Tab-separated table of C-alpha atoms (C1' of nucleotides) in Angstrom:
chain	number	residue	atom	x	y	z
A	140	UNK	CA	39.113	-43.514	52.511
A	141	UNK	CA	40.794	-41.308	49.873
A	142	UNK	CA	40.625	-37.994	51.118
A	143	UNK	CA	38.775	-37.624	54.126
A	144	UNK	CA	41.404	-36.271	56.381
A	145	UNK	CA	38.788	-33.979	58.374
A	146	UNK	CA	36.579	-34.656	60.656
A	147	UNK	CA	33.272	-32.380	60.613
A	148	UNK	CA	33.396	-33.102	64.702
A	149	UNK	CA	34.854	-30.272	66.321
A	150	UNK	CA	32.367	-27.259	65.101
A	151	UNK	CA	34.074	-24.041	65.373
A	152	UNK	CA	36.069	-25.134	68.556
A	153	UNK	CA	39.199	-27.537	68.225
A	154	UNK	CA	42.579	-25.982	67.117
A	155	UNK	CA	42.118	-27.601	63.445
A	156	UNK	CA	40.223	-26.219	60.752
A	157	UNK	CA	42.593	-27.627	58.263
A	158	UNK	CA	41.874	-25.755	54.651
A	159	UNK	CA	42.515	-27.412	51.657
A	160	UNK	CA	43.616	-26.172	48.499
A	161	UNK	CA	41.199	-25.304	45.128
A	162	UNK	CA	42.423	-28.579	43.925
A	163	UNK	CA	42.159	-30.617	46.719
A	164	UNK	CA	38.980	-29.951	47.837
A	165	UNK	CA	37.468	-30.346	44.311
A	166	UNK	CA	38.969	-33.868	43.963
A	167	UNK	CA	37.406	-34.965	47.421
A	168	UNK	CA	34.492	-33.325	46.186
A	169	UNK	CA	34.264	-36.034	43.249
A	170	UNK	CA	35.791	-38.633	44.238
A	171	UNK	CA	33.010	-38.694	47.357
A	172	UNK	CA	30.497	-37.971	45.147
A	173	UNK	CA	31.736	-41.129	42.800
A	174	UNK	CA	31.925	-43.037	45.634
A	175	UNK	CA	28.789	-42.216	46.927
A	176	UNK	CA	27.450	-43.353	42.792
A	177	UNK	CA	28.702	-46.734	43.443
A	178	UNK	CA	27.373	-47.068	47.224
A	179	UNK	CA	23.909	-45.956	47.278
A	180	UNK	CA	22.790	-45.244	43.492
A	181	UNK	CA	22.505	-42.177	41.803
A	182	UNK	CA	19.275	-40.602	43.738
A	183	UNK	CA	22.266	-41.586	46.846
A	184	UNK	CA	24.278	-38.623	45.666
A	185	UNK	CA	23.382	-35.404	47.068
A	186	UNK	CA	25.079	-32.147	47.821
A	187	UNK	CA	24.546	-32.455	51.790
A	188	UNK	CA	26.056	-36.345	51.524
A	189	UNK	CA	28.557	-35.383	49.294
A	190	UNK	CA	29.786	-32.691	51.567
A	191	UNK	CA	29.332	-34.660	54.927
A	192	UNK	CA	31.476	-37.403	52.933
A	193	UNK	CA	34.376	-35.504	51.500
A	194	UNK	CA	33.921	-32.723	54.829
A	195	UNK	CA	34.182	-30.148	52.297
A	196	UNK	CA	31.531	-27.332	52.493
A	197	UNK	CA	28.031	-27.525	50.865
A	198	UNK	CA	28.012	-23.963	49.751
A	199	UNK	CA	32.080	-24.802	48.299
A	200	UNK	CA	30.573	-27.258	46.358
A	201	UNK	CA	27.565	-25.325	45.098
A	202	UNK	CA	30.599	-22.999	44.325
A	203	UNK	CA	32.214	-25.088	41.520
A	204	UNK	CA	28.941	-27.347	40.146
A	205	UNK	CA	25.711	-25.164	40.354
A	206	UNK	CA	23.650	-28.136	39.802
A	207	UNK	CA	23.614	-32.451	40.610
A	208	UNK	CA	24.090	-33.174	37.033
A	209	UNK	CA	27.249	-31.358	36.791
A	210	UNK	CA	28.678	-32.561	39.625
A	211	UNK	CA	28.000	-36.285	38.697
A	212	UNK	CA	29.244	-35.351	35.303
A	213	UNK	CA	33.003	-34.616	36.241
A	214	UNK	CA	32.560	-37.386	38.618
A	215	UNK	CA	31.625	-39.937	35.947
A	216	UNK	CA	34.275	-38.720	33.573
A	217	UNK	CA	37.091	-38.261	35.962
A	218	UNK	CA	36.512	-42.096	36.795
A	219	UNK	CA	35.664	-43.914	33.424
A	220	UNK	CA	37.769	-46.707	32.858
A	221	UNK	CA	39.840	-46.985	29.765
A	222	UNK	CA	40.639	-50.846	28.726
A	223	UNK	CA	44.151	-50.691	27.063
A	224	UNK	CA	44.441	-52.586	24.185
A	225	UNK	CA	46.766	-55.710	24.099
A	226	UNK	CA	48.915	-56.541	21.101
A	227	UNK	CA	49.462	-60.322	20.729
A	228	UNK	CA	49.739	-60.673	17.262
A	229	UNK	CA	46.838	-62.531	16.497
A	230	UNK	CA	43.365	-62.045	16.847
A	231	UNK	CA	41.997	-64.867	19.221
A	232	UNK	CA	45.446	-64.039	21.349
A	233	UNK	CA	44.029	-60.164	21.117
A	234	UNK	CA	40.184	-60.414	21.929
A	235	UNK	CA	41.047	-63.271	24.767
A	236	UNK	CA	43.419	-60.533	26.462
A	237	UNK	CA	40.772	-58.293	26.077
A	238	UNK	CA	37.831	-60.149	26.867
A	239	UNK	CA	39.381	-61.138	29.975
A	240	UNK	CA	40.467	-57.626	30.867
A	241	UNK	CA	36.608	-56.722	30.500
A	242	UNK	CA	35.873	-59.666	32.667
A	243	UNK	CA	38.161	-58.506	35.505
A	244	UNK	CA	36.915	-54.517	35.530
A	245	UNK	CA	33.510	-56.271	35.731
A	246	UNK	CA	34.206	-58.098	39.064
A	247	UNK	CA	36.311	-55.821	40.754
A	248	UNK	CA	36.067	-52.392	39.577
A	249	UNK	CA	33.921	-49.850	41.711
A	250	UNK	CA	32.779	-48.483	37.928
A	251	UNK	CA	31.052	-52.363	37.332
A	252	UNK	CA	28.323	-50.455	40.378
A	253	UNK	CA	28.100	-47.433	38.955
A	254	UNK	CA	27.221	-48.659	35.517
A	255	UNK	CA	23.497	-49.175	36.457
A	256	UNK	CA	22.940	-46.235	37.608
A	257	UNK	CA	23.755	-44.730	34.251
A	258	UNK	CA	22.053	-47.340	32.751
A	259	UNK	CA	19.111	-46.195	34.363
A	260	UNK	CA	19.271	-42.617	34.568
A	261	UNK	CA	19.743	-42.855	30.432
A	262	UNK	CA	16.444	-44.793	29.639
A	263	UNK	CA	15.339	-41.716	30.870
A	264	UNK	CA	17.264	-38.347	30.150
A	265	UNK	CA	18.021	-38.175	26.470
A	266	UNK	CA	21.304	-36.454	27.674
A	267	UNK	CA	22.747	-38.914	29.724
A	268	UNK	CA	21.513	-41.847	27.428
A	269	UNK	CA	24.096	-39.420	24.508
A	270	UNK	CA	26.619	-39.288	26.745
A	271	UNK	CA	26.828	-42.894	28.105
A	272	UNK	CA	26.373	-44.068	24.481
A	273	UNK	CA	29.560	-42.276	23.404
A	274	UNK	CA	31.539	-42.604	26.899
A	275	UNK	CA	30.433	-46.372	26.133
A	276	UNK	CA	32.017	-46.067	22.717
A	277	UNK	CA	35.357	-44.951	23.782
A	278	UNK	CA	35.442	-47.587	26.400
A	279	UNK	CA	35.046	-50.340	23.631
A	280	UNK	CA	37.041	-49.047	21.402
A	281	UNK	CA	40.134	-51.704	21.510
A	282	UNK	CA	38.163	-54.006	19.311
A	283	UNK	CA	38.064	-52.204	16.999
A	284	UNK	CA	41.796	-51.214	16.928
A	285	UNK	CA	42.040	-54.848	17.510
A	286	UNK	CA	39.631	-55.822	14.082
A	287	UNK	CA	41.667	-53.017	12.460
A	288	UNK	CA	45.246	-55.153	13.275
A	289	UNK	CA	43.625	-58.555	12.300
A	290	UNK	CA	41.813	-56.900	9.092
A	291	UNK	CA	45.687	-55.779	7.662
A	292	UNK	CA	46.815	-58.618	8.768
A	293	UNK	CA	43.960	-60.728	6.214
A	294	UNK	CA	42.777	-62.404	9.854
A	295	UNK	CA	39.295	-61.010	8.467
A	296	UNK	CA	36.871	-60.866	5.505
A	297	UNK	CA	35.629	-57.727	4.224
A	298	UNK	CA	32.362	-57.847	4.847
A	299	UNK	CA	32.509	-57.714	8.614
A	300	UNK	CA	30.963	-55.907	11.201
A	301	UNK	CA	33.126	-55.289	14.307
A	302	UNK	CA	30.124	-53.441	16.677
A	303	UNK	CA	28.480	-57.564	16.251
A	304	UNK	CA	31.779	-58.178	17.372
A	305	UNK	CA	32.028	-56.295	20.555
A	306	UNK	CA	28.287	-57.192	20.664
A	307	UNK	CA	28.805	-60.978	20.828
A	308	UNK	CA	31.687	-61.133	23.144
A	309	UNK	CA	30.952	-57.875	25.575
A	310	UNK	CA	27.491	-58.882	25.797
A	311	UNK	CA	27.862	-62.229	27.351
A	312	UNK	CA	30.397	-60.752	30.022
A	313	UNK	CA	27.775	-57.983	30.849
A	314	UNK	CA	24.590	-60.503	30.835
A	315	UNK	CA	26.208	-62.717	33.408
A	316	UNK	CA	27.863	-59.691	35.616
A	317	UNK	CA	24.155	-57.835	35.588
A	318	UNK	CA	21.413	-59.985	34.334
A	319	UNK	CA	21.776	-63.641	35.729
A	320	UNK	CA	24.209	-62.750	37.882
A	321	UNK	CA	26.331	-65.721	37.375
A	322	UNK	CA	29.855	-66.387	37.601
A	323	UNK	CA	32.046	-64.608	35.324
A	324	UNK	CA	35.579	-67.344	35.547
A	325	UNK	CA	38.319	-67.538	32.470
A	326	UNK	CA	36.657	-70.971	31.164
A	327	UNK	CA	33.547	-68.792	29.960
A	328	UNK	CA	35.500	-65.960	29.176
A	329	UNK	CA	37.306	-67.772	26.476
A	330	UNK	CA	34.223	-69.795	25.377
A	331	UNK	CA	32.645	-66.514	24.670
A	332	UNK	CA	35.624	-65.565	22.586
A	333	UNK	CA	36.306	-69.016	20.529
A	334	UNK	CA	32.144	-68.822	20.075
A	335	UNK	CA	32.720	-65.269	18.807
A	336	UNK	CA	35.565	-66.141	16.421
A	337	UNK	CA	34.213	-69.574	15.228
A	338	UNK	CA	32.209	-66.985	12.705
A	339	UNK	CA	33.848	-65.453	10.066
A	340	UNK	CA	37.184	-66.197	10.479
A	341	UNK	CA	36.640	-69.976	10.545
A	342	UNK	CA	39.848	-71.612	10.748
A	343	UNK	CA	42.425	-70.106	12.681
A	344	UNK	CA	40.983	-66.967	13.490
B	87	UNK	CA	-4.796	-43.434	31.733
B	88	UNK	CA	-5.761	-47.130	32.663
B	89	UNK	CA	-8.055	-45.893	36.003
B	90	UNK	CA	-7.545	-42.623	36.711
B	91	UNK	CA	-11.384	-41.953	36.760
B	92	UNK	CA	-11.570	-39.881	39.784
B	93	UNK	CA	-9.996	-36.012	39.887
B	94	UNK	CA	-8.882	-34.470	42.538
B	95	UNK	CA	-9.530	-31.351	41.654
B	96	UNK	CA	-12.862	-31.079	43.756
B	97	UNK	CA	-11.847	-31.312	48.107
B	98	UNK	CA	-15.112	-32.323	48.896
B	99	UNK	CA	-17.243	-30.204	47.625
B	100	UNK	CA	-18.201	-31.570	44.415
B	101	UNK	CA	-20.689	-34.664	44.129
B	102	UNK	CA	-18.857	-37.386	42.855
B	103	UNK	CA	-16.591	-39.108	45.178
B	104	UNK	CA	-16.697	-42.142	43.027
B	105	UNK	CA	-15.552	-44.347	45.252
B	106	UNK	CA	-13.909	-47.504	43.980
B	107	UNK	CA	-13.778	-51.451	44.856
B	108	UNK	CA	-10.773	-52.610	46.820
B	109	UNK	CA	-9.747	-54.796	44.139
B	110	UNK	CA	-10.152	-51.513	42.109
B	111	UNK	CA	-8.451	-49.978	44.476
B	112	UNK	CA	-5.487	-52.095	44.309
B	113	UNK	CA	-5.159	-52.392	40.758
B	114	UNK	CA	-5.410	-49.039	40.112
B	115	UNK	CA	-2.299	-48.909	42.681
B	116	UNK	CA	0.174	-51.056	41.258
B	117	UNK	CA	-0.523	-49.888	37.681
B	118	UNK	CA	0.437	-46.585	38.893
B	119	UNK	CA	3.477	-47.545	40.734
B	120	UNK	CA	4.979	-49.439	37.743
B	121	UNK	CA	4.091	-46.900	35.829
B	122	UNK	CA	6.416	-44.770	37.416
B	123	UNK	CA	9.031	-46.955	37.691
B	124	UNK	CA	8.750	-47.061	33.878
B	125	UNK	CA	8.874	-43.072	33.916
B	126	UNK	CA	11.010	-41.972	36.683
B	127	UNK	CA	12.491	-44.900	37.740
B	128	UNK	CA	12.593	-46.292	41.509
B	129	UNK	CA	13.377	-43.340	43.214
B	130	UNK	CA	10.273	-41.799	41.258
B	131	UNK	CA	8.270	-44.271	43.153
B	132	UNK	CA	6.585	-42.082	46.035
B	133	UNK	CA	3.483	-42.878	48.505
B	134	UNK	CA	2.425	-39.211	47.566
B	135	UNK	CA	2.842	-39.992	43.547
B	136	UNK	CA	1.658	-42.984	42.978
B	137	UNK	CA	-1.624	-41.557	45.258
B	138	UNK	CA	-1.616	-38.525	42.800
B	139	UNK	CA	-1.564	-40.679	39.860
B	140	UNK	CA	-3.726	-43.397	41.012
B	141	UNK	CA	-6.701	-41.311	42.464
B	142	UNK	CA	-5.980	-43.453	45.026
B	143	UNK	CA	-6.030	-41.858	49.135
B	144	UNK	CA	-2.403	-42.070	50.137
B	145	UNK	CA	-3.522	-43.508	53.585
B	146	UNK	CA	-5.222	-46.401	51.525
B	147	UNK	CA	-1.808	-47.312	49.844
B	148	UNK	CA	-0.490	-47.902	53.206
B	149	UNK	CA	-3.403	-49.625	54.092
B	150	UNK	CA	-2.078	-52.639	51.737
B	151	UNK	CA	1.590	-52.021	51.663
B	152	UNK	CA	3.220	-50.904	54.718
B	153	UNK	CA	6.388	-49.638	53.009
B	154	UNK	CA	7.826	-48.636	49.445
B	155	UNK	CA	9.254	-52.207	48.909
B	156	UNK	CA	6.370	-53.849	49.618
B	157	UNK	CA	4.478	-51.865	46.524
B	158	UNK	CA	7.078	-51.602	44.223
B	159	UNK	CA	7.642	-55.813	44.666
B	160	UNK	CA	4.335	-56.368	43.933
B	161	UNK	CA	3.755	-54.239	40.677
B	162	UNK	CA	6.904	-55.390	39.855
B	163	UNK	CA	5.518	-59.036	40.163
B	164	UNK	CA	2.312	-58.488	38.230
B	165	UNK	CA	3.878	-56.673	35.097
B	166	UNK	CA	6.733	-59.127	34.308
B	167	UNK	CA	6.987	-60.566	30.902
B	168	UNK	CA	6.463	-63.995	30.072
B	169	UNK	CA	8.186	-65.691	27.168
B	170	UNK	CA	6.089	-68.048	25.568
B	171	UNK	CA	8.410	-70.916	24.355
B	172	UNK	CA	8.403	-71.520	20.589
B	173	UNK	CA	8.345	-75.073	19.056
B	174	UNK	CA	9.010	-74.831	15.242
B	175	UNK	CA	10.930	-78.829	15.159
B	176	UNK	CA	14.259	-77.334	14.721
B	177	UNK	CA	16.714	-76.414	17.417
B	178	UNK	CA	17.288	-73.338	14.696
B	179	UNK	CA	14.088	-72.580	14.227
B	180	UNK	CA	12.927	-71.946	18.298
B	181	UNK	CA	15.835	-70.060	18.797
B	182	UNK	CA	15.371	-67.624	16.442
B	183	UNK	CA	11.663	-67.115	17.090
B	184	UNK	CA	12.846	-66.721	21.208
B	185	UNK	CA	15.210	-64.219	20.135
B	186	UNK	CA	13.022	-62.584	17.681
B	187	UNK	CA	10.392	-62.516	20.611
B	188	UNK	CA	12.793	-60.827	23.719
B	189	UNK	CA	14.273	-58.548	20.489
B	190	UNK	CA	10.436	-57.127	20.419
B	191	UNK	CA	10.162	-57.075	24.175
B	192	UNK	CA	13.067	-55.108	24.286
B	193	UNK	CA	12.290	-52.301	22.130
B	194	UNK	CA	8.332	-51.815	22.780
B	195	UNK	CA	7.750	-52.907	25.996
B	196	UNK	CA	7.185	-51.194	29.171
B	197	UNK	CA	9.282	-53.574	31.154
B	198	UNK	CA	12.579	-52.739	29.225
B	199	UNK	CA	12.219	-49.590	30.853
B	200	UNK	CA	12.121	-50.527	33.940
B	201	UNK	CA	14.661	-53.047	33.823
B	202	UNK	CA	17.816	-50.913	34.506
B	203	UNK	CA	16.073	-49.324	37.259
B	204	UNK	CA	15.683	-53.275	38.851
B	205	UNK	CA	19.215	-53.865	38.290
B	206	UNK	CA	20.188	-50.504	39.926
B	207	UNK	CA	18.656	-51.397	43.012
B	208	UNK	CA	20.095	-55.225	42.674
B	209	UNK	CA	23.900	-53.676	42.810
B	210	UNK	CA	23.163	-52.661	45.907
B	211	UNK	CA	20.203	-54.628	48.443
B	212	UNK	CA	20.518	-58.356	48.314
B	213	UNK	CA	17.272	-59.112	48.374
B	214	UNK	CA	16.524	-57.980	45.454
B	215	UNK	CA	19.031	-59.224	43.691
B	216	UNK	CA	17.987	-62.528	44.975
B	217	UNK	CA	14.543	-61.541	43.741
B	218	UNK	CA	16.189	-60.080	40.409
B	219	UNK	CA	17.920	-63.557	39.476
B	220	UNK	CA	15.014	-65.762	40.057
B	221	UNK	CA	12.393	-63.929	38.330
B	222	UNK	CA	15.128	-63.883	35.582
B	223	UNK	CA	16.300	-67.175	35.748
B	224	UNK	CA	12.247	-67.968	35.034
B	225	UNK	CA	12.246	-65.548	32.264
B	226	UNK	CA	14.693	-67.062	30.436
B	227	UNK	CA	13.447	-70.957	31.012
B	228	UNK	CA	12.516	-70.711	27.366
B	229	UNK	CA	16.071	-71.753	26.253
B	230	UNK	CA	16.208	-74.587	28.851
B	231	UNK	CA	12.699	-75.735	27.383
B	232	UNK	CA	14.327	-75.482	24.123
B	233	UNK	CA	17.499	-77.487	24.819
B	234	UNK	CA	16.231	-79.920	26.365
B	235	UNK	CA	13.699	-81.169	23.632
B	236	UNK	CA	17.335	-80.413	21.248
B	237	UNK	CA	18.694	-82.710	22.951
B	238	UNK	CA	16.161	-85.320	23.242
B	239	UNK	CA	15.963	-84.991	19.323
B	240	UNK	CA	19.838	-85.422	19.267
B	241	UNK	CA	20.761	-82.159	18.295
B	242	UNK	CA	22.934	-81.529	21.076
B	243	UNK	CA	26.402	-83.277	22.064
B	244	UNK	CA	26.502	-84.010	26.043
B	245	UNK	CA	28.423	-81.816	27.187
B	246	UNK	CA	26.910	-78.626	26.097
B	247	UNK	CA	25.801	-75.740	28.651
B	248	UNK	CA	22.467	-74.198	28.373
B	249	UNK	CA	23.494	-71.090	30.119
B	250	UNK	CA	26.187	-70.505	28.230
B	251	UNK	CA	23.848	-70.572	25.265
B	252	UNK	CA	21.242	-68.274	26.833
B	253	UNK	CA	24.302	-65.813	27.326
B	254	UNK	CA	25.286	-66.152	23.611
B	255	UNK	CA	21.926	-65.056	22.631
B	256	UNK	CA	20.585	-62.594	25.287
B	257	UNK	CA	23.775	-60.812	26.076
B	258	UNK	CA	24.432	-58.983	22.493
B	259	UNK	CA	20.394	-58.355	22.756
B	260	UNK	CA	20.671	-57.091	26.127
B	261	UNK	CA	23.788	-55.152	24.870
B	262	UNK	CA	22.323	-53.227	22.205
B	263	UNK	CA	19.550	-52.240	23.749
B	264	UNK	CA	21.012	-50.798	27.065
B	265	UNK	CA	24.897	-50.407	26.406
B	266	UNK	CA	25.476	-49.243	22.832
B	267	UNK	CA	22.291	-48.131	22.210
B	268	UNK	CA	22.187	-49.843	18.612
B	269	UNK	CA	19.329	-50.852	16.630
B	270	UNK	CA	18.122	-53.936	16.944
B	271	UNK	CA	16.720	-54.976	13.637
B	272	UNK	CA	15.970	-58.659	12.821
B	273	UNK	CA	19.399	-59.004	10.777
B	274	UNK	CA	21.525	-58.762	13.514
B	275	UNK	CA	18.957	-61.093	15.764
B	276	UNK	CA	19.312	-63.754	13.526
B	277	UNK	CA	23.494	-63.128	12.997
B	278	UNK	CA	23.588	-63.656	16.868
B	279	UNK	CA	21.696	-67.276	16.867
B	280	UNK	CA	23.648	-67.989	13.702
B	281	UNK	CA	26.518	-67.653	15.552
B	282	UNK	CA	25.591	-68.875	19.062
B	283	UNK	CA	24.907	-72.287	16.693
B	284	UNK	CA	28.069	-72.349	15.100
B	285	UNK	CA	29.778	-73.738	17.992
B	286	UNK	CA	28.174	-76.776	19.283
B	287	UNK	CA	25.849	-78.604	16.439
B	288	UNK	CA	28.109	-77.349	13.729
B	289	UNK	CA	26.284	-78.390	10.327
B	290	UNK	CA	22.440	-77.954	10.267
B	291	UNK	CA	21.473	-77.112	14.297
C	185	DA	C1'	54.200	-8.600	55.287
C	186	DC	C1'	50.226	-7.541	52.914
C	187	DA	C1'	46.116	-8.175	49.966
C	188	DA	C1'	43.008	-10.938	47.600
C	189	DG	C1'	40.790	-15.070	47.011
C	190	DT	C1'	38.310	-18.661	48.865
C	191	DA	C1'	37.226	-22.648	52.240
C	192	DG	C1'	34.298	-23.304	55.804
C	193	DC	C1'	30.601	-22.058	59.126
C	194	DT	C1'	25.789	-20.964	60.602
C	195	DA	C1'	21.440	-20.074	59.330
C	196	DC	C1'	17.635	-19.590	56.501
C	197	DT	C1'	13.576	-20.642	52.997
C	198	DA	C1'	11.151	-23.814	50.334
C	199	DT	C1'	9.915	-28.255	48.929
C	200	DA	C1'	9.207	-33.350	48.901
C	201	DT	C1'	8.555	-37.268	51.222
C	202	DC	C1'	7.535	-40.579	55.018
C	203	DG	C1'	4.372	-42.283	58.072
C	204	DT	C1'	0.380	-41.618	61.367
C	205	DA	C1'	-4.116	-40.046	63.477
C	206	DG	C1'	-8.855	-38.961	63.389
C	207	DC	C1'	-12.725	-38.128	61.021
C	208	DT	C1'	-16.433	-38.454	57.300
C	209	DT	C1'	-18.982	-40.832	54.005
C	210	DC	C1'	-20.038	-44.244	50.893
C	211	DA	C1'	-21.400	-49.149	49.542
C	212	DA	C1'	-22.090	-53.833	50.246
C	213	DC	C1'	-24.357	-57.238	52.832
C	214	DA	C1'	-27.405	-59.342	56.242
D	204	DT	C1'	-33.174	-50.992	56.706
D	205	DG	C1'	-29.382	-50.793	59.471
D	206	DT	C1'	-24.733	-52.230	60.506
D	207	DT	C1'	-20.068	-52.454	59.294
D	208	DG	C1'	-16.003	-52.337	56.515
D	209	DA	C1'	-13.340	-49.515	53.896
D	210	DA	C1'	-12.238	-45.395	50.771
D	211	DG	C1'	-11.155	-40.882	51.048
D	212	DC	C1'	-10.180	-36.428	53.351
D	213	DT	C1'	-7.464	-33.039	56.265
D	214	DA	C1'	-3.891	-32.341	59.046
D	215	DC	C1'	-0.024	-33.377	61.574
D	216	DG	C1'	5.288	-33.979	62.828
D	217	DA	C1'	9.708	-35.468	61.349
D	218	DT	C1'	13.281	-35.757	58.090
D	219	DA	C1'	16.022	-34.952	53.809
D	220	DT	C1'	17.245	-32.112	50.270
D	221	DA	C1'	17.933	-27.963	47.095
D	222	DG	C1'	19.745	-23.708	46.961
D	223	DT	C1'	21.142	-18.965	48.953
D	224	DA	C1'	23.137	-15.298	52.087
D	225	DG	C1'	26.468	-13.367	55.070
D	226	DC	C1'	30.191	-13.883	57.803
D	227	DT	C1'	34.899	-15.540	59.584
D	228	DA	C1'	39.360	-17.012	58.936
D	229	DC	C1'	42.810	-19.287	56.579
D	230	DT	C1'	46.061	-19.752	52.250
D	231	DT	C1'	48.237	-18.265	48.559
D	232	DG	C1'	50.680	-15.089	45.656
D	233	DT	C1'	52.877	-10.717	45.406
DNA sequence: ACAAGTAGCTACTATATCGTAGCTTCAACA
DNA sequence: TGTTGAAGCTACGATATAGTAGCTACTTGT
């Protein structure tokens, strides 16, 4: 869809060979090869798919990642997503936006298929299982700029823990998305979030 | 380890073919199939390695499963966990020791392992994601089991949602284990039930 | 307009895997 | 004891992939 403006049909014979620029051709490079992540898994992604996909050559891809790990590497990164962090004013009003944020990346996002395969290939490369823990970490990091907020504001006691936080409200969303496959609508978004708050901040929240 | 009695180091030369029962046989298959979906995950699931590993003649594997699905169901099938439902007399009490119980699962056991590698393949064929959700669903019947004797002791309003429970409780378990890659010590299980309580049956639970 | 860099092509080796065929040999059972 | 079912072996052919080499021809920067 993106960038796949050439046809591998005509070989050495039609009028259009149609180069592409350094640039170009490495984006098509990963955004096939991201696409490819999402479609068919991570064993899905090879250099001979990836180049059929994007039409750009095997041995120009070999050129600028020398191995499958790279390649999926700049692919991953290029395409994390990065929740932006609402500022309501109050915590419930915060998490909620967030929370449903989550909610919506999880049902439409091409990175909600991709996940797994990370998932997976981190249970069993120390690497990967480093580097999704810490991607993972950035990704989540508006609650805590969101605990932050509500801390200063006195919304929350001292002794709290904001990874139980992300914990109890990100885990739900990602149980029902993966796990029991269930539907993810606003109702149980913001259950998940009133259950979450109903903890330490008793009250108001 | 388990039946791997039989090297193939000696091409019929040596005098001890050792030949094995077809229940044997079969065993000795699937234990070496899940084993390496444990180690190498689905795509590390080959005719040719789970022969290797197995002792097992390649052409007998396909005597008994005509393709790689057909295996990989079945190990699949006879290695999943069962949790066995707790029944302490308090709504309180059960959940915790449920908790406590996947909590273990989740951090010794083989099947966490291969879990990810499950949901991978769910993302993307149906049928297994039909096949994902029900055996699943049946994992997690403990919590229904649990509710519904809650319920009958009137510990439970009416309109209360056992699902949404299960999520309360399984997703931040599931989370840590796979997503943040936090420990999962028995502090934090019991700080999720605690709060997954707070919600409904407010005072004692 | 010219030179250098580089995308793209064909072709190759080596390996892993799928799936099948035909044969040999063991073990259980009548 | 003899028949028969089944495990195990070797050996195919077909396909997919990793990774490299050498060449052609286009694009970019001067």
């Amino acid at each position: 869809m993106s960038a796949k403006s050439r046809s591998v049909g005509a070989p050495a014979k039609g009028p259009e060979p149609l180069r592409r620029s350094k640039e170009a051709v490495k984006a098509a490079s990963l955004a096939a090869a991201y696409e490819l992540l999402t479609e068919a898994g991570l064993s899905g992604v090879s250099f001979d798919e990836v180049s059929r996909r994007s039409g750009v050559a095997k041995t120009t891809i070999y050129r600028y990642w020398p191995t499958r790990s790279a390649l999926l590497f700049d692919a991953v990164m290029q395409f994390a997503p990065r929740l932006q962090t609402p500022n309501t004013g109050s915590l419930r009003g915060d998490l909620t936006a967030l929370a449903l944020g989550l909610a919506q990346r999880l049902q439409t996002g091409r990175w909600s298929s991709a996940m797994p395969s990370i998932i997976d290939a981190a249970e069993r490369d120390k690497e990967v299982a480093e580097f999704q823990s810490r991607t993972h970490a950035g990704m989540m990091s508006g609650f805590s700029a969101i605990a932050a907020r509500a801390q200063a504001r006195g919304e929350l006691g001292a002794n709290f823990d904001v990874s139980e936080l992300t914990a109890a409200i990100a885990g739900p969303l990602f149980y029902r998305r993966w796990f029991s496959r269930q539907e993810l609508d606003d109702a149980f978004v913001r259950g998940v979030v009133e259950r979450a708050l109903g903890w330490d901040s008793s009250g108001h929240g």
